[in-house]
Amino acid sequence: MSTERTYIMLKPDCVRRGLMGEVISRIERKGFQITAAKMMRLDEDILRIHYAHLVDKPFFPELVAYMTSGPVLAMIVEGEGVIDGMRRLMGKTKYEEAQAGTIRGDFATSTTENIIHGSDGPETAEAEIRRFFGPEA
Ligand code: IDP
Ligand code: MG
């Protein structure tokens, strides 16, 4: 393992439900460092790029409606093995499979409304950091 960075985004349901502190506290307690953070609003154009692998799925319109329903908190998180480490803290994508004790297992209300995004590998992490924080990040 090595020190890495990943792109984490607290989604609109997390912000709306007042769960940002809870989720940030889990990230910090694990020993990861938040090195950049900003509140932002997403539009359909950026979501078509960010979720390019899902644009043809029947649930894509619902995903866009959800992700544009309010502000998100975009973050760069750094640490030893942080890409996989954050995926473990987050829990599985599918609502029924997200284990209790994980962020999604404890707080998601459906497969769509699942609180948090985290990059799934080193290349996507760097691409997503540039996408949301710009080429200098
Ligand atoms: P991930 O967020 O765990 O990486 P992805 O497959 O990349 O999962 O999907 C991106 C997001 O799209 C999910 O976090 C969730 O909000 C939504 N999503 C994924 N699969 C489904 C589905 O089958 N039904 C409804 N929403 C989904
Ligand atoms: Mg993904």
mmCIF file of C-alpha atoms and ligand atoms in Angstrom:
data_model
loop_
_atom_site.group_PDB
_atom_site.id
_atom_site.type_symbol
_atom_site.label_atom_id
_atom_site.label_comp_id
_atom_site.label_asym_id
_atom_site.label_seq_id
_atom_site.Cartn_x
_atom_site.Cartn_y
_atom_site.Cartn_z
ATOM 1 C CA MET A 1 0.000 0.000 0.000
ATOM 2 C CA SER A 2 1.058 3.571 -0.487
ATOM 3 C CA THR A 3 -0.159 7.063 0.266
ATOM 4 C CA GLU A 4 -2.823 7.867 -2.283
ATOM 5 C CA ARG A 5 -5.591 10.352 -2.822
ATOM 6 C CA THR A 6 -9.191 9.868 -3.824
ATOM 7 C CA TYR A 7 -12.237 11.904 -4.740
ATOM 8 C CA ILE A 8 -15.063 11.764 -2.198
ATOM 9 C CA MET A 9 -18.411 13.495 -2.576
ATOM 10 C CA LEU A 10 -21.102 13.790 0.082
ATOM 11 C CA LYS A 11 -24.310 13.633 -1.946
ATOM 12 C CA PRO A 12 -27.420 15.862 -1.591
ATOM 13 C CA ASP A 13 -29.233 13.491 0.821
ATOM 14 C CA CYS A 14 -26.197 13.555 3.152
ATOM 15 C CA VAL A 15 -26.176 17.369 3.185
ATOM 16 C CA ARG A 16 -29.981 17.676 3.498
ATOM 17 C CA ARG A 17 -30.220 15.183 6.371
ATOM 18 C CA GLY A 18 -27.461 16.837 8.389
ATOM 19 C CA LEU A 19 -25.140 13.828 8.133
ATOM 20 C CA MET A 20 -22.001 15.585 6.859
ATOM 21 C CA GLY A 21 -20.433 15.758 10.334
ATOM 22 C CA GLU A 22 -21.114 12.069 11.007
ATOM 23 C CA VAL A 23 -19.558 10.981 7.707
ATOM 24 C CA ILE A 24 -16.568 13.353 7.958
ATOM 25 C CA SER A 25 -15.974 12.097 11.486
ATOM 26 C CA ARG A 26 -15.818 8.473 10.230
ATOM 27 C CA ILE A 27 -13.282 9.504 7.564
ATOM 28 C CA GLU A 28 -11.147 11.336 10.147
ATOM 29 C CA ARG A 29 -11.386 8.564 12.759
ATOM 30 C CA LYS A 30 -10.053 6.113 10.170
ATOM 31 C CA GLY A 31 -6.957 8.335 9.956
ATOM 32 C CA PHE A 32 -7.513 9.767 6.477
ATOM 33 C CA GLN A 33 -6.824 13.455 5.789
ATOM 34 C CA ILE A 34 -9.247 15.796 4.039
ATOM 35 C CA THR A 35 -6.928 18.055 2.011
ATOM 36 C CA ALA A 36 -9.560 20.008 0.044
ATOM 37 C CA ALA A 37 -13.308 20.541 0.423
ATOM 38 C CA LYS A 38 -15.950 22.720 -1.220
ATOM 39 C CA MET A 39 -19.715 22.893 -1.400
ATOM 40 C CA MET A 40 -20.992 22.891 -4.965
ATOM 41 C CA ARG A 41 -24.047 22.302 -7.122
ATOM 42 C CA LEU A 42 -23.863 19.865 -10.022
ATOM 43 C CA ASP A 43 -25.642 20.110 -13.377
ATOM 44 C CA GLU A 44 -26.629 17.438 -15.884
ATOM 45 C CA ASP A 45 -23.588 18.146 -18.112
ATOM 46 C CA ILE A 46 -21.038 17.230 -15.439
ATOM 47 C CA LEU A 47 -23.144 14.227 -14.339
ATOM 48 C CA ARG A 48 -23.186 12.880 -17.913
ATOM 49 C CA ILE A 49 -19.375 12.832 -17.735
ATOM 50 C CA HIS A 50 -19.041 11.685 -14.113
ATOM 51 C CA TYR A 51 -21.618 8.909 -14.561
ATOM 52 C CA ALA A 52 -20.787 8.160 -18.242
ATOM 53 C CA HIS A 53 -20.960 4.404 -17.473
ATOM 54 C CA LEU A 54 -24.629 4.826 -16.433
ATOM 55 C CA VAL A 55 -26.152 7.225 -19.012
ATOM 56 C CA ASP A 56 -27.999 4.416 -20.821
ATOM 57 C CA LYS A 57 -29.450 2.860 -17.644
ATOM 58 C CA PRO A 58 -33.184 3.277 -17.021
ATOM 59 C CA PHE A 59 -32.484 4.872 -13.640
ATOM 60 C CA PHE A 60 -30.213 7.615 -15.074
ATOM 61 C CA PRO A 61 -32.937 10.352 -15.078
ATOM 62 C CA GLU A 62 -33.688 9.544 -11.419
ATOM 63 C CA LEU A 63 -29.943 9.722 -10.649
ATOM 64 C CA VAL A 64 -29.670 13.172 -12.297
ATOM 65 C CA ALA A 65 -32.759 14.443 -10.427
ATOM 66 C CA TYR A 66 -31.270 13.238 -7.134
ATOM 67 C CA MET A 67 -27.752 14.567 -7.730
ATOM 68 C CA THR A 68 -29.043 18.009 -8.787
ATOM 69 C CA SER A 69 -31.577 18.227 -5.919
ATOM 70 C CA GLY A 70 -29.227 20.201 -3.650
ATOM 71 C CA PRO A 71 -25.602 21.000 -2.899
ATOM 72 C CA VAL A 72 -22.884 18.357 -2.527
ATOM 73 C CA LEU A 73 -19.621 18.488 -0.575
ATOM 74 C CA ALA A 74 -16.680 17.684 -2.873
ATOM 75 C CA MET A 75 -13.484 16.532 -1.133
ATOM 76 C CA ILE A 76 -9.974 15.278 -1.801
ATOM 77 C CA VAL A 77 -9.053 12.662 0.802
ATOM 78 C CA GLU A 78 -5.524 11.339 1.287
ATOM 79 C CA GLY A 79 -3.999 8.426 3.175
ATOM 80 C CA GLU A 80 -2.489 4.969 3.103
ATOM 81 C CA GLY A 81 -4.576 2.813 0.740
ATOM 82 C CA VAL A 82 -7.326 5.457 0.820
ATOM 83 C CA ILE A 83 -8.998 4.487 -2.480
ATOM 84 C CA ASP A 84 -9.951 0.956 -1.364
ATOM 85 C CA GLY A 85 -10.125 2.063 2.266
ATOM 86 C CA MET A 86 -12.849 4.598 1.506
ATOM 87 C CA ARG A 87 -14.761 2.038 -0.602
ATOM 88 C CA ARG A 88 -14.755 -0.271 2.460
ATOM 89 C CA LEU A 89 -15.915 2.520 4.792
ATOM 90 C CA MET A 90 -18.664 3.428 2.281
ATOM 91 C CA GLY A 91 -20.072 -0.083 1.806
ATOM 92 C CA LYS A 92 -21.640 -1.680 -1.254
ATOM 93 C CA THR A 93 -23.592 0.134 -3.971
ATOM 94 C CA LYS A 94 -26.706 -2.054 -3.835
ATOM 95 C CA TYR A 95 -28.997 -1.067 -0.974
ATOM 96 C CA GLU A 96 -29.614 -4.683 0.120
ATOM 97 C CA GLU A 97 -25.888 -5.506 0.154
ATOM 98 C CA ALA A 98 -24.524 -2.526 2.118
ATOM 99 C CA GLN A 99 -23.520 -3.949 5.498
ATOM 100 C CA ALA A 100 -24.419 -2.367 8.835
ATOM 101 C CA GLY A 101 -21.397 -0.481 10.151
ATOM 102 C CA THR A 102 -20.624 1.013 6.743
ATOM 103 C CA ILE A 103 -21.705 4.547 5.802
ATOM 104 C CA ARG A 104 -24.190 3.298 3.207
ATOM 105 C CA GLY A 105 -25.293 0.356 5.374
ATOM 106 C CA ASP A 106 -26.082 2.737 8.214
ATOM 107 C CA PHE A 107 -27.554 5.723 6.319
ATOM 108 C CA ALA A 108 -28.561 4.974 2.679
ATOM 109 C CA THR A 109 -32.321 4.905 2.063
ATOM 110 C CA SER A 110 -32.169 3.277 -1.407
ATOM 111 C CA THR A 111 -29.635 2.197 -4.047
ATOM 112 C CA THR A 112 -29.902 5.662 -5.608
ATOM 113 C CA GLU A 113 -29.922 7.791 -2.442
ATOM 114 C CA ASN A 114 -26.778 6.408 -0.883
ATOM 115 C CA ILE A 115 -25.065 9.361 0.834
ATOM 116 C CA ILE A 116 -21.551 9.197 -0.579
ATOM 117 C CA HIS A 117 -19.420 8.815 -3.709
ATOM 118 C CA GLY A 118 -15.842 7.499 -3.735
ATOM 119 C CA SER A 119 -13.525 6.838 -6.682
ATOM 120 C CA ASP A 120 -13.163 3.166 -7.670
ATOM 121 C CA GLY A 121 -9.479 3.120 -8.705
ATOM 122 C CA PRO A 122 -6.297 5.200 -9.124
ATOM 123 C CA GLU A 123 -7.054 6.465 -12.656
ATOM 124 C CA THR A 124 -10.647 7.407 -11.880
ATOM 125 C CA ALA A 125 -9.492 9.099 -8.653
ATOM 126 C CA GLU A 126 -7.113 11.429 -10.520
ATOM 127 C CA ALA A 127 -9.661 12.090 -13.307
ATOM 128 C CA GLU A 128 -12.415 12.861 -10.777
ATOM 129 C CA ILE A 129 -10.136 15.170 -8.717
ATOM 130 C CA ARG A 130 -9.355 17.134 -11.908
ATOM 131 C CA ARG A 131 -13.039 17.111 -12.921
ATOM 132 C CA PHE A 132 -14.217 18.709 -9.675
ATOM 133 C CA PHE A 133 -11.147 20.649 -8.455
ATOM 134 C CA GLY A 134 -9.533 21.637 -11.769
ATOM 135 C CA PRO A 135 -6.260 20.752 -13.528
ATOM 136 C CA GLU A 136 -4.042 22.300 -10.819
ATOM 137 C CA ALA A 137 -5.386 20.083 -8.011
HETATM 138 P P1 IDP B 1 -20.709 3.465 -6.773
HETATM 139 O O1 IDP B 1 -21.294 4.813 -6.374
HETATM 140 O O2 IDP B 1 -20.741 2.487 -5.641
HETATM 141 O O3 IDP B 1 -19.344 3.585 -7.413
HETATM 142 P P2 IDP B 1 -21.848 3.096 -9.455
HETATM 143 O O4 IDP B 1 -22.206 1.781 -10.087
HETATM 144 O O5 IDP B 1 -20.665 3.839 -10.004
HETATM 145 O O6 IDP B 1 -21.686 2.818 -7.881
HETATM 146 O O7 IDP B 1 -23.153 3.995 -9.542
HETATM 147 C C1 IDP B 1 -23.101 5.382 -9.288
HETATM 148 C C2 IDP B 1 -24.337 5.789 -8.508
HETATM 149 O O8 IDP B 1 -25.509 5.578 -9.307
HETATM 150 C C3 IDP B 1 -24.596 4.975 -7.239
HETATM 151 O O9 IDP B 1 -23.828 5.423 -6.142
HETATM 152 C C4 IDP B 1 -26.083 5.198 -7.038
HETATM 153 O O10 IDP B 1 -26.344 6.509 -6.513
HETATM 154 C C5 IDP B 1 -26.597 5.131 -8.485
HETATM 155 N N1 IDP B 1 -26.963 3.760 -8.897
HETATM 156 C C6 IDP B 1 -26.097 2.768 -9.265
HETATM 157 N N2 IDP B 1 -26.749 1.628 -9.592
HETATM 158 C C7 IDP B 1 -28.065 1.907 -9.440
HETATM 159 C C8 IDP B 1 -29.273 1.102 -9.615
HETATM 160 O O11 IDP B 1 -29.238 -0.087 -9.986
HETATM 161 N N3 IDP B 1 -30.451 1.732 -9.335
HETATM 162 C C9 IDP B 1 -30.534 3.031 -8.941
HETATM 163 N N4 IDP B 1 -29.436 3.814 -8.757
HETATM 164 C C10 IDP B 1 -28.203 3.254 -8.999
HETATM 165 MG MG MG B 2 -18.792 4.359 -9.227
#
